[in-house]
CSV table of C-alpha atoms and ligand atoms in Angstrom, one decimal:
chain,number,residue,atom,x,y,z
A,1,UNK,CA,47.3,-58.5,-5.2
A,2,UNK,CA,44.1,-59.6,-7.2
A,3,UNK,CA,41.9,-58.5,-4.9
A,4,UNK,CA,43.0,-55.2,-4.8
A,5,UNK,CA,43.4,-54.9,-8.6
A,6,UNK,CA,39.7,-56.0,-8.7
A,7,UNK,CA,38.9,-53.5,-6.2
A,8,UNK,CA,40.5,-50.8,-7.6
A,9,UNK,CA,38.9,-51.3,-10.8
A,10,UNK,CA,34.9,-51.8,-9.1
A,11,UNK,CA,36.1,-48.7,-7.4
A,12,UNK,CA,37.1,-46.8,-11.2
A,13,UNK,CA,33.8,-48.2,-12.8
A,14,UNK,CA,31.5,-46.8,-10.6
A,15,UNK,CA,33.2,-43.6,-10.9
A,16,UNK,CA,32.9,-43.6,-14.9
A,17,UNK,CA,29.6,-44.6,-14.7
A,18,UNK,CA,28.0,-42.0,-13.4
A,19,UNK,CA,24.6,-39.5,-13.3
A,20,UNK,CA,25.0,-35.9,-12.1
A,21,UNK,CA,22.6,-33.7,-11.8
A,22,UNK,CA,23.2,-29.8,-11.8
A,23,UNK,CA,21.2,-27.1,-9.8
A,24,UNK,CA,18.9,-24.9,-11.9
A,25,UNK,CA,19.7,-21.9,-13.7
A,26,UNK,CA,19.3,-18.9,-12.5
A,27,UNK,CA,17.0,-17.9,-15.3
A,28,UNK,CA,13.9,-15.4,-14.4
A,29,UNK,CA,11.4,-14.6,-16.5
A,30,UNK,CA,9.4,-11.4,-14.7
A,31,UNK,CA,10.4,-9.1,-12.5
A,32,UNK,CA,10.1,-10.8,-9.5
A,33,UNK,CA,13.8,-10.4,-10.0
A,34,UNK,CA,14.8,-13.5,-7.8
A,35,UNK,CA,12.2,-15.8,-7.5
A,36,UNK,CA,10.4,-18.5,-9.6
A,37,UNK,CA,7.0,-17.4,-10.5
A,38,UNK,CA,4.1,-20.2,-10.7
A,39,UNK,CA,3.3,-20.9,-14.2
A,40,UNK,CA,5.6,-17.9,-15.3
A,41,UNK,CA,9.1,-19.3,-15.5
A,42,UNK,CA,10.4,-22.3,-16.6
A,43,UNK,CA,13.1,-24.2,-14.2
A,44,UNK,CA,16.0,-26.1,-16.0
A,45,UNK,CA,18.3,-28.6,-14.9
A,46,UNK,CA,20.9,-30.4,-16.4
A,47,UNK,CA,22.3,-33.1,-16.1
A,48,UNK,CA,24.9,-35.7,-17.7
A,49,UNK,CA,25.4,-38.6,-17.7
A,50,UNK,CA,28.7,-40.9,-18.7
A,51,UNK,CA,27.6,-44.4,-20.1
A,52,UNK,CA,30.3,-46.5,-19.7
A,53,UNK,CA,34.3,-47.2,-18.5
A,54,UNK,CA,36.3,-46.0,-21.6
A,55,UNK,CA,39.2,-48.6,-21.8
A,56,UNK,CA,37.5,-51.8,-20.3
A,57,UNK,CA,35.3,-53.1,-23.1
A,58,UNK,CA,34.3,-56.2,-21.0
A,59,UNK,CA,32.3,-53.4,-19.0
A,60,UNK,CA,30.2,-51.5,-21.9
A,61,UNK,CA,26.7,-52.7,-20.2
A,62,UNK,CA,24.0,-51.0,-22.1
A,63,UNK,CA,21.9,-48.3,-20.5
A,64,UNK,CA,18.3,-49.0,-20.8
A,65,UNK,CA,16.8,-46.0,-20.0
A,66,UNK,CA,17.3,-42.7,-18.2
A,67,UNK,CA,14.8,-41.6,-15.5
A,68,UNK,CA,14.3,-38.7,-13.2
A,69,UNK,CA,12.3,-38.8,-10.2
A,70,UNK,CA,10.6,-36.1,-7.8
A,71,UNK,CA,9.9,-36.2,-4.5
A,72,UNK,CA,7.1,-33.2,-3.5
A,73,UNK,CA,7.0,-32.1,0.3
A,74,UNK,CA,5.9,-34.7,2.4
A,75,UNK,CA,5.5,-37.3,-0.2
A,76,UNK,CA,7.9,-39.9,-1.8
A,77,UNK,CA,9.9,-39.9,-4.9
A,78,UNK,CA,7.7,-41.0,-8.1
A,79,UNK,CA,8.6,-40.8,-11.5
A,80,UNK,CA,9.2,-37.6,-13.0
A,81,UNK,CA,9.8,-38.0,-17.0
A,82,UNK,CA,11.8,-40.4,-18.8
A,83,UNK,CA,14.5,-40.5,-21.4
A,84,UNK,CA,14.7,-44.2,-23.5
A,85,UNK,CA,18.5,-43.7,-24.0
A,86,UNK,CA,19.0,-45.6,-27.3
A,87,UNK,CA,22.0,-43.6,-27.6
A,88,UNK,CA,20.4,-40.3,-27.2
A,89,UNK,CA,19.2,-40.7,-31.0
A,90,UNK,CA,15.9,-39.7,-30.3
A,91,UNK,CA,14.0,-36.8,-27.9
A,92,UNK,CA,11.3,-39.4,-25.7
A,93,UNK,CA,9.9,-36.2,-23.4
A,94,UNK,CA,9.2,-33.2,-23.7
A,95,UNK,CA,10.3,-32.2,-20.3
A,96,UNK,CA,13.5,-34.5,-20.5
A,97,UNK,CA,15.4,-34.6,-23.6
A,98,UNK,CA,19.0,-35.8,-24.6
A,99,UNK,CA,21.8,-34.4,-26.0
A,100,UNK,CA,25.4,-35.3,-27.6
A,101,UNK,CA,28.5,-34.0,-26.7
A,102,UNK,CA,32.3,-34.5,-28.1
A,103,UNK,CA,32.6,-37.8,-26.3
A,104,UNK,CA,30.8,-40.9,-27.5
A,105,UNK,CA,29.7,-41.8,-23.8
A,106,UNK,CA,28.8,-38.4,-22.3
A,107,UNK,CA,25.4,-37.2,-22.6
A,108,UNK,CA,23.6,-34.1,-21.4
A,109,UNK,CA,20.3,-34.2,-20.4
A,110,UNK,CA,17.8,-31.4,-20.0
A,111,UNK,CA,15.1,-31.4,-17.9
A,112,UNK,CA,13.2,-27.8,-18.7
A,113,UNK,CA,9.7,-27.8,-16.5
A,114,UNK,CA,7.5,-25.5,-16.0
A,115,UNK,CA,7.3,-24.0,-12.0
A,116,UNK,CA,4.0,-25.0,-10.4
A,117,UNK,CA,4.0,-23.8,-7.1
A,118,UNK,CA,3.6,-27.5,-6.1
A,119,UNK,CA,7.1,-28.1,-6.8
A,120,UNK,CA,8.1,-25.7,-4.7
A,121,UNK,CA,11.3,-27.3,-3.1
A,122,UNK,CA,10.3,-30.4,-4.3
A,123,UNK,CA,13.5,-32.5,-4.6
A,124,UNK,CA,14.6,-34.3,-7.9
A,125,UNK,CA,16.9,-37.3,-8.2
A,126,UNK,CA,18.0,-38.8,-11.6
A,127,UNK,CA,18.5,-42.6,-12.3
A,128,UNK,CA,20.6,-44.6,-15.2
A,129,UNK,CA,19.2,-48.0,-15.4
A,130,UNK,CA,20.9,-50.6,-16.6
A,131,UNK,CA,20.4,-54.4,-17.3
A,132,UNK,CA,21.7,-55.3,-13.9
A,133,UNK,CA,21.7,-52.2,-12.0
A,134,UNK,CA,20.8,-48.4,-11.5
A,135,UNK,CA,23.0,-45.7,-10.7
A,136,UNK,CA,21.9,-42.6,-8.9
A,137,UNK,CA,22.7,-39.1,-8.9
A,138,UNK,CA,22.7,-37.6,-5.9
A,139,UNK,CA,19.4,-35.3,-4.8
A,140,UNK,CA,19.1,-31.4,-6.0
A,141,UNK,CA,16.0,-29.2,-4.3
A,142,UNK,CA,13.9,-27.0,-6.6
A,143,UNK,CA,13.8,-23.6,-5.8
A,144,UNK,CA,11.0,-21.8,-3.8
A,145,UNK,CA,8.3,-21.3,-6.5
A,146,UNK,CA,6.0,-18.1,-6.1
A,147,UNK,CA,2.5,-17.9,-6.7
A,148,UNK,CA,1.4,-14.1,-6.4
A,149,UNK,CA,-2.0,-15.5,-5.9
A,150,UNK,CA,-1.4,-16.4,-2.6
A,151,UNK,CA,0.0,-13.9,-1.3
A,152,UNK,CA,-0.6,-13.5,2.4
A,153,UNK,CA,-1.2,-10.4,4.2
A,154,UNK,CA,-0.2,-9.7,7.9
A,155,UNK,CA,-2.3,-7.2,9.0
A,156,UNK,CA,-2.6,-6.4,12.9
A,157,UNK,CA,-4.4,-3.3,14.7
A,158,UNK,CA,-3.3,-3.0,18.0
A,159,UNK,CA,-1.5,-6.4,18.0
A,160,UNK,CA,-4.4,-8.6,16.9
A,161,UNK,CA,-4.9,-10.0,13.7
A,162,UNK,CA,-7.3,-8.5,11.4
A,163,UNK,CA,-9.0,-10.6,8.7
A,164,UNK,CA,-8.6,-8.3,6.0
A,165,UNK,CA,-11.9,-9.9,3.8
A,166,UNK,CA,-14.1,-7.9,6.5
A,167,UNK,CA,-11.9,-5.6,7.9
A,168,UNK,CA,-14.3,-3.5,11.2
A,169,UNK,CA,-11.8,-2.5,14.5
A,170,UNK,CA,-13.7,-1.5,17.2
A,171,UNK,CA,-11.0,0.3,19.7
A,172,UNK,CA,-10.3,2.9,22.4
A,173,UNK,CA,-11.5,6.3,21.8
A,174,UNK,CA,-8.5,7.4,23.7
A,175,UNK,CA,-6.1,4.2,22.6
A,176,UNK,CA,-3.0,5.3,20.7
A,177,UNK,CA,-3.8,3.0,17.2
A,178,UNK,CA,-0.8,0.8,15.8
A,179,UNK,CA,-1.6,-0.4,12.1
A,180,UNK,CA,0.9,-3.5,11.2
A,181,UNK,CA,0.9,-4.8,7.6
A,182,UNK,CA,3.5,-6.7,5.9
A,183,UNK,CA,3.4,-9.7,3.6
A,184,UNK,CA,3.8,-13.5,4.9
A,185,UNK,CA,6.9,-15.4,2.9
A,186,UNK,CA,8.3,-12.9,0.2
A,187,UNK,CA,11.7,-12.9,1.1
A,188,UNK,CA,13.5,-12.8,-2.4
A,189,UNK,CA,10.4,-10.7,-3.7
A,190,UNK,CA,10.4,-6.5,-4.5
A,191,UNK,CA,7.1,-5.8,-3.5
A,192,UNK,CA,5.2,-2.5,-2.3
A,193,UNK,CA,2.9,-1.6,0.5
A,194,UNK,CA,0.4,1.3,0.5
A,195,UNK,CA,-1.9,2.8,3.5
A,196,UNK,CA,-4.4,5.5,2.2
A,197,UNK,CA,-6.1,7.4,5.0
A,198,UNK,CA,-9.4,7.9,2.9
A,199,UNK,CA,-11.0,10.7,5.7
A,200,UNK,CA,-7.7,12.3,5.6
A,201,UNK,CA,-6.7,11.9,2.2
A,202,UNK,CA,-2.9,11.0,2.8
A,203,UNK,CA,-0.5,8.5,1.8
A,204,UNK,CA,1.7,6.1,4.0
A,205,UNK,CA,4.0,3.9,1.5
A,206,UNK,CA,6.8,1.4,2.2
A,207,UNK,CA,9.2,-0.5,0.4
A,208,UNK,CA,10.6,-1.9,3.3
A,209,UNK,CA,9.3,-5.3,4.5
A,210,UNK,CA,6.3,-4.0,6.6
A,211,UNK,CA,4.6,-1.0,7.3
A,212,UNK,CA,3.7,0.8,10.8
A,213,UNK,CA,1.5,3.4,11.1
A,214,UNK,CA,0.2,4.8,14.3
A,215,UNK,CA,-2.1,7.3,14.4
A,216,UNK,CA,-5.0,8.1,17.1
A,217,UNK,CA,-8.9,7.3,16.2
A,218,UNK,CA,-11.4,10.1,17.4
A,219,UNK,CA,-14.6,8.6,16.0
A,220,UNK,CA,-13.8,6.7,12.9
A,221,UNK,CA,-11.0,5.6,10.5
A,222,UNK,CA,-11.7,4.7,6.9
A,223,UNK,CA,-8.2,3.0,5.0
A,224,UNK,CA,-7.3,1.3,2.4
A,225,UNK,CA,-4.5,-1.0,2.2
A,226,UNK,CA,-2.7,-2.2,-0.9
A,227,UNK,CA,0.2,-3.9,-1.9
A,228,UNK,CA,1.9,-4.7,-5.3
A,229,UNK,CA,4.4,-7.4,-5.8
A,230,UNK,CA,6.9,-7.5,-8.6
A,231,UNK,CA,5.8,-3.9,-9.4
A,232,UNK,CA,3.2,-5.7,-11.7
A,233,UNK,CA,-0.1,-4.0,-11.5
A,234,UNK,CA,-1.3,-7.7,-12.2
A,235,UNK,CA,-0.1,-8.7,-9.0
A,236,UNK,CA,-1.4,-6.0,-6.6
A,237,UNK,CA,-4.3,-6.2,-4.0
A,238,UNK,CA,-6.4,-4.1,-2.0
A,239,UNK,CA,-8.5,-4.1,0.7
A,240,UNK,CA,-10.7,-1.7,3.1
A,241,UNK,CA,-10.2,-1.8,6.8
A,242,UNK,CA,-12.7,0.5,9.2
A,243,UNK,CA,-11.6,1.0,12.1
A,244,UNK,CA,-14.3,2.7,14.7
A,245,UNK,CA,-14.3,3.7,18.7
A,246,UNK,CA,-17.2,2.3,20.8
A,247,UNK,CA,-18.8,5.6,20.6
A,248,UNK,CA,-19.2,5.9,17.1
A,249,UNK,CA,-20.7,2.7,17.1
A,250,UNK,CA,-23.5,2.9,18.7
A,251,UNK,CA,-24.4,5.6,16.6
A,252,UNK,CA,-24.3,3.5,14.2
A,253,UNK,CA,-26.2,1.2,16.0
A,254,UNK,CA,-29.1,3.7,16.2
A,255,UNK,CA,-29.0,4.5,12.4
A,256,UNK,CA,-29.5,1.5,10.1
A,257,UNK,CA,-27.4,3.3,7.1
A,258,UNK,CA,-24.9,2.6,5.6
A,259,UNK,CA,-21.4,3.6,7.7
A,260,UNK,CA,-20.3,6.1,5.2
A,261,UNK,CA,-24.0,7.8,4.9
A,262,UNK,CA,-24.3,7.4,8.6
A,263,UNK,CA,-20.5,9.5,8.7
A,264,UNK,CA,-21.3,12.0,6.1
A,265,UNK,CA,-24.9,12.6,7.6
A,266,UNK,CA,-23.7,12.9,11.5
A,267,UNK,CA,-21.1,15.9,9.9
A,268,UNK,CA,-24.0,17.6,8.2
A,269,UNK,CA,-25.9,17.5,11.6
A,270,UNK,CA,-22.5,18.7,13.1
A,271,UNK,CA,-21.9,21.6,11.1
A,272,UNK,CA,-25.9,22.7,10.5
A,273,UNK,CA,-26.1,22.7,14.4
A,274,UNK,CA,-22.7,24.9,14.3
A,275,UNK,CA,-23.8,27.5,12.6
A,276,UNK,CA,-27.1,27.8,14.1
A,277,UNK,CA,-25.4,28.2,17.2
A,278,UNK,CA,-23.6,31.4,15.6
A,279,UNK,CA,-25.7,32.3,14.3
A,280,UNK,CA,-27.8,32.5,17.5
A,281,UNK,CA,-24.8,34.1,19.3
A,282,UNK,CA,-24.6,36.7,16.8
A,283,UNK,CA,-27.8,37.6,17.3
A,284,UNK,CA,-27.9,37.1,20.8
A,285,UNK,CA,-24.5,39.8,20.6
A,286,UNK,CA,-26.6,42.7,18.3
A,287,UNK,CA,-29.9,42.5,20.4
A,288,UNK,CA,-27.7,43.1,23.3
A,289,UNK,CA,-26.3,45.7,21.7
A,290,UNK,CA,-29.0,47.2,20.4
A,291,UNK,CA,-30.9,46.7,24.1
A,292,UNK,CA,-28.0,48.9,25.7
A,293,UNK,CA,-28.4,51.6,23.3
A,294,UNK,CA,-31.8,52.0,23.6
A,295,UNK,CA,-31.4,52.0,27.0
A,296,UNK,CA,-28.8,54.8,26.9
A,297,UNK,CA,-31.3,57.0,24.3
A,298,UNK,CA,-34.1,56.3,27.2
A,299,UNK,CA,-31.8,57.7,30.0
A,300,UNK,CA,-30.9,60.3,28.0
A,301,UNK,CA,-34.6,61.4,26.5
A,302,UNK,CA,-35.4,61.3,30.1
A,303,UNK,CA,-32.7,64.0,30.8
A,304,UNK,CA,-33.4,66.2,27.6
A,305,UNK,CA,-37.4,66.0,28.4
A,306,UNK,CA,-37.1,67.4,31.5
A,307,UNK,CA,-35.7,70.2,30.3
A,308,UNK,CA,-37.0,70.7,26.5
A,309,UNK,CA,-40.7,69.4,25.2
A,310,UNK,CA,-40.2,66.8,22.7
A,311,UNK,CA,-40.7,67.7,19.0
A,312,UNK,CA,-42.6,64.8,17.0
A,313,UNK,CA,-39.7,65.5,14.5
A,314,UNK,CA,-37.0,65.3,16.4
A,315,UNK,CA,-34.2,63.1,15.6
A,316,UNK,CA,-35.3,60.9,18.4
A,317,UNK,CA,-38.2,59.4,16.2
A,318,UNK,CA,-36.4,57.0,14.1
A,319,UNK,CA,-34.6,55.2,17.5
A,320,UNK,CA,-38.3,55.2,18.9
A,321,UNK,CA,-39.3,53.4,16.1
A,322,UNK,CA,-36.5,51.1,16.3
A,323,UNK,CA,-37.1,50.4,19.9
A,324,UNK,CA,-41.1,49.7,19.2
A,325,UNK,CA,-40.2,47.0,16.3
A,326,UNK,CA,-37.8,45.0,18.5
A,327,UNK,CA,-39.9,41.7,19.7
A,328,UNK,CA,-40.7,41.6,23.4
A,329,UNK,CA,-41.0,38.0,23.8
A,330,UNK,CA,-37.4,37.3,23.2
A,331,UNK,CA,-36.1,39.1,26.3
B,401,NAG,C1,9.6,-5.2,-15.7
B,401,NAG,O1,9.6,-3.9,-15.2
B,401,NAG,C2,9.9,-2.9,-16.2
B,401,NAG,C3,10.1,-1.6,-15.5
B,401,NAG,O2,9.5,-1.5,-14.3
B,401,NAG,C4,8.8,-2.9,-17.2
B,401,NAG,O3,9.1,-2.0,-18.3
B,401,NAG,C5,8.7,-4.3,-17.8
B,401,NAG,O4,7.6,-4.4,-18.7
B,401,NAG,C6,8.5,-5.4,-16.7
B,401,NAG,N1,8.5,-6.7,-17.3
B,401,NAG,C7,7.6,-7.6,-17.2
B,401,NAG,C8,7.8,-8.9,-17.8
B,401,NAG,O5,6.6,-7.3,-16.6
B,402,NAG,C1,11.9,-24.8,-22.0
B,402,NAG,O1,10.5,-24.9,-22.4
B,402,NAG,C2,9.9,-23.7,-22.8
B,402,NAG,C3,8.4,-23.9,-23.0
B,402,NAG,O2,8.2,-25.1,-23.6
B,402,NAG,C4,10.6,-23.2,-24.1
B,402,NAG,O3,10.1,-22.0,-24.5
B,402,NAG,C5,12.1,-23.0,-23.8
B,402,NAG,O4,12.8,-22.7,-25.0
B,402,NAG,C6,12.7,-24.3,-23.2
B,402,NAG,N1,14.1,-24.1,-22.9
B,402,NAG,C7,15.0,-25.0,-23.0
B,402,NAG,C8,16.4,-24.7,-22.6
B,402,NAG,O5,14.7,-26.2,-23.4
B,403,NAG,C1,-4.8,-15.5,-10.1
B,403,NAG,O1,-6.2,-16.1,-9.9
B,403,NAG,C2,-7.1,-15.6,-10.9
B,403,NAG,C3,-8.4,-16.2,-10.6
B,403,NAG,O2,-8.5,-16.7,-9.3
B,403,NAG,C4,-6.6,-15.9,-12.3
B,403,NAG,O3,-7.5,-15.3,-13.2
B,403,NAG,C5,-5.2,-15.3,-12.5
B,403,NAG,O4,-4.8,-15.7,-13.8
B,403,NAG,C6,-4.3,-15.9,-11.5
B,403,NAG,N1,-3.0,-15.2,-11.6
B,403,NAG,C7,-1.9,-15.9,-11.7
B,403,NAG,C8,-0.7,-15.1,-11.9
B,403,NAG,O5,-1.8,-17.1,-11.5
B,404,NAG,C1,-11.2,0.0,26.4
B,404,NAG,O1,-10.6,0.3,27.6
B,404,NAG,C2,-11.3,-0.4,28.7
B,404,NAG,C3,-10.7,0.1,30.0
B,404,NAG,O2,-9.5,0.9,29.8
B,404,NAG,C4,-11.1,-1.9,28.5
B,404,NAG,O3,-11.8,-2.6,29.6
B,404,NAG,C5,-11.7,-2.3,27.2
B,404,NAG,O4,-11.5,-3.7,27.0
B,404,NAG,C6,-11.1,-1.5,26.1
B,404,NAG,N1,-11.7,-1.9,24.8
B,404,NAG,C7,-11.1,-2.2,23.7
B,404,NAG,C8,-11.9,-2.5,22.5
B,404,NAG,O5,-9.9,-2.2,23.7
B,405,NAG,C1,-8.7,-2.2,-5.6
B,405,NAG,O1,-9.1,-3.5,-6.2
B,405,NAG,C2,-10.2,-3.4,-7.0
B,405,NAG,C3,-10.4,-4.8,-7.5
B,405,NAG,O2,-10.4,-5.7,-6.5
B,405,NAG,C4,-9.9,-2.5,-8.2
B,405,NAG,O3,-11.0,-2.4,-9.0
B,405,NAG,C5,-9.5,-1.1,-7.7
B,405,NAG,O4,-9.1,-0.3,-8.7
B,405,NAG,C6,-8.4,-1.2,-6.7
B,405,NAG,N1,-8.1,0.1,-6.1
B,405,NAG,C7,-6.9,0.6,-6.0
B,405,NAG,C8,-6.7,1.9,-5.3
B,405,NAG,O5,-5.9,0.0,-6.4
């Protein structure tokens, strides 16, 4: 009968004596509407703790102090920020600080820190240290934090990876081209991506979590990729990708210009030798012309002097002349 009534109050004690430990609020500063931002927002936790058993006086141990630990990835837990209880008379931390309530043995305690990435799903875990022993709250994870500095960028081109810092594709002339970009780890995060066919001028956008775009590559293929997370100009990115067929390459290879002189001088060679050749056909078209006629006034003198003697003003003169002035050498 003793035993259980000591039991049953061991049992009561450690349940009045207790640290508990909330999950953070839900608080977001920017408008990466669901995500902690590194150095942005600020994470709170509360916590409370109850000192001592009400009605058993015997029991009123003092607490010495109230500590909160945190355990990064892959490391251990190490102290975290302190709070010298003292009855919660006076702040001891900035990051931890105490507050009264309505009852003379409940506490809460705030814990307000700011979210470096590196306590991204750290894991925190308070203690209330007494003379003789330390009761422990039980463990609560920090959130994913999210540093729009390191961002990472998917980007394939035909199903290989493409580092985007020097972005030059060398691929099939005849190879349909599949672009792939999308945005490594932004789950929770509104975010943008852009393609901009610089040759062509035109727009591929996506607010979906990637971005396909096939197209097919004659010679070459300038774009420009850019993304913005957040919809904050501050946290957008951009980045040139050149994407080239064998062909056009050793062109290049040939020319020691830069690619976009070597591009816009191979058109102006393009279109000069264009419209020579027009020009040439047109030419090629009139003297024809021109050769037939002749040839038809010839015929015809031929008939006409046979039967009348050719005046020196007849009408014929000027298609002489004409005939005489065209050069020889280019039949
Ligand atoms: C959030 O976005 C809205 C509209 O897009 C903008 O007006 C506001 O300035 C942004 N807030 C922050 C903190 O960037
Ligand atoms: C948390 O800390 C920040 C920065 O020191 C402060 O602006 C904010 O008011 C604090 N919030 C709470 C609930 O303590
Ligand atoms: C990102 O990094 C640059 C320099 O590397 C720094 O100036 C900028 O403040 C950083 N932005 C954020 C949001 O941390
Ligand atoms: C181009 O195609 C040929 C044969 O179809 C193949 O051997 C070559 O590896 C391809 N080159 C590239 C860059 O894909
Ligand atoms: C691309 O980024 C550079 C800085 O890295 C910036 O000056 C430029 O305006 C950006 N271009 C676009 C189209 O956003």
């Amino acid at each position: 009968m003793f035993i259980l009534f000591t039991l049953l109050l061991f049992v009561e004690n450690t349940q009045l004596q207790k640290i508990i430990l909330y999950k953070y609020q839900e608080n977001f500063k920017t408008n990466c509407t669901s995500s902690f931002v590194h150095k942005k927002d600020q994470i709170i936790f509360s916590s409370q703790i109850k000192t001592s058993a009400d009605n058993s006086p015997g029991d009123s141990i003092l607490v010495e102090n109230i500590q909160y630990d945190l355990k990064r990835k892959n490391s251990v837990y190490e102290p975290f920020c302190y709070v010298f209880f003292n009855g919660c008379l006076q702040s001891s931390d900035k990051i931890c600080y105490c507050l009264s309530t309505e009852h003379p043995d409940v506490f809460d305690i705030i814990i307000n820190v700011t979210a470096f990435s590196h306590f991204s799903e750290a894991k925190l875990r308070g203690q209330m240290k007494y003379l003789e022993k330390i009761v422990y709250s039980e463990e609560i994870s920090f959130p994913t934090i999210y540093d729009p500095n390191k961002t990472e960028v998917v980007l394939n081109i035909n199903s290989k990876p493409v580092d985007t810092d020097k972005c030059a594709v060398i691929v099939n002339a005849t190879d349909q081209v599949v672009i792939f970009f999308n945005l490594k780890h932004v789950f929770d995060i509104p975010f943008t991506l852009r393609v901009y066919d610089v040759l062509k001028e035109e727009h591929y956008e996506s607010d979906s979590i990637f971005l396909i775009h096939v197209t097919e590559i004659e010679t070459r293929q300038v774009y420009t990729f850019k993304y913005t997370v957040c919809n904050l100009q501050e946290y957008s990115k951009n980045f040139t990708c050149y994407i080239d067929t064998g062909r056009e390459n050793k062109l290049h290879k040939v020319h020691t210009q830069t690619p976009d002189y070597a591009l816009a001088t191979s058109g102006l060679i393009i279109s000069t030798i264009t419209l020579l050749i027009l020009l040439m056909q047109f030419l090629m078209r009139s003297f024809q012309k021109r050769l037939q006629k002749i040839e038809k006034d010839m015929n015809r003198r031929k008939f006409f002097s046979s039967i009348h003697k050719i005046d020196d003003e007849s009408p014929m003169e000027g298609e002489r002349k004409v005939y005489e002035q065209i050069p020889l050498n280019g039949i």
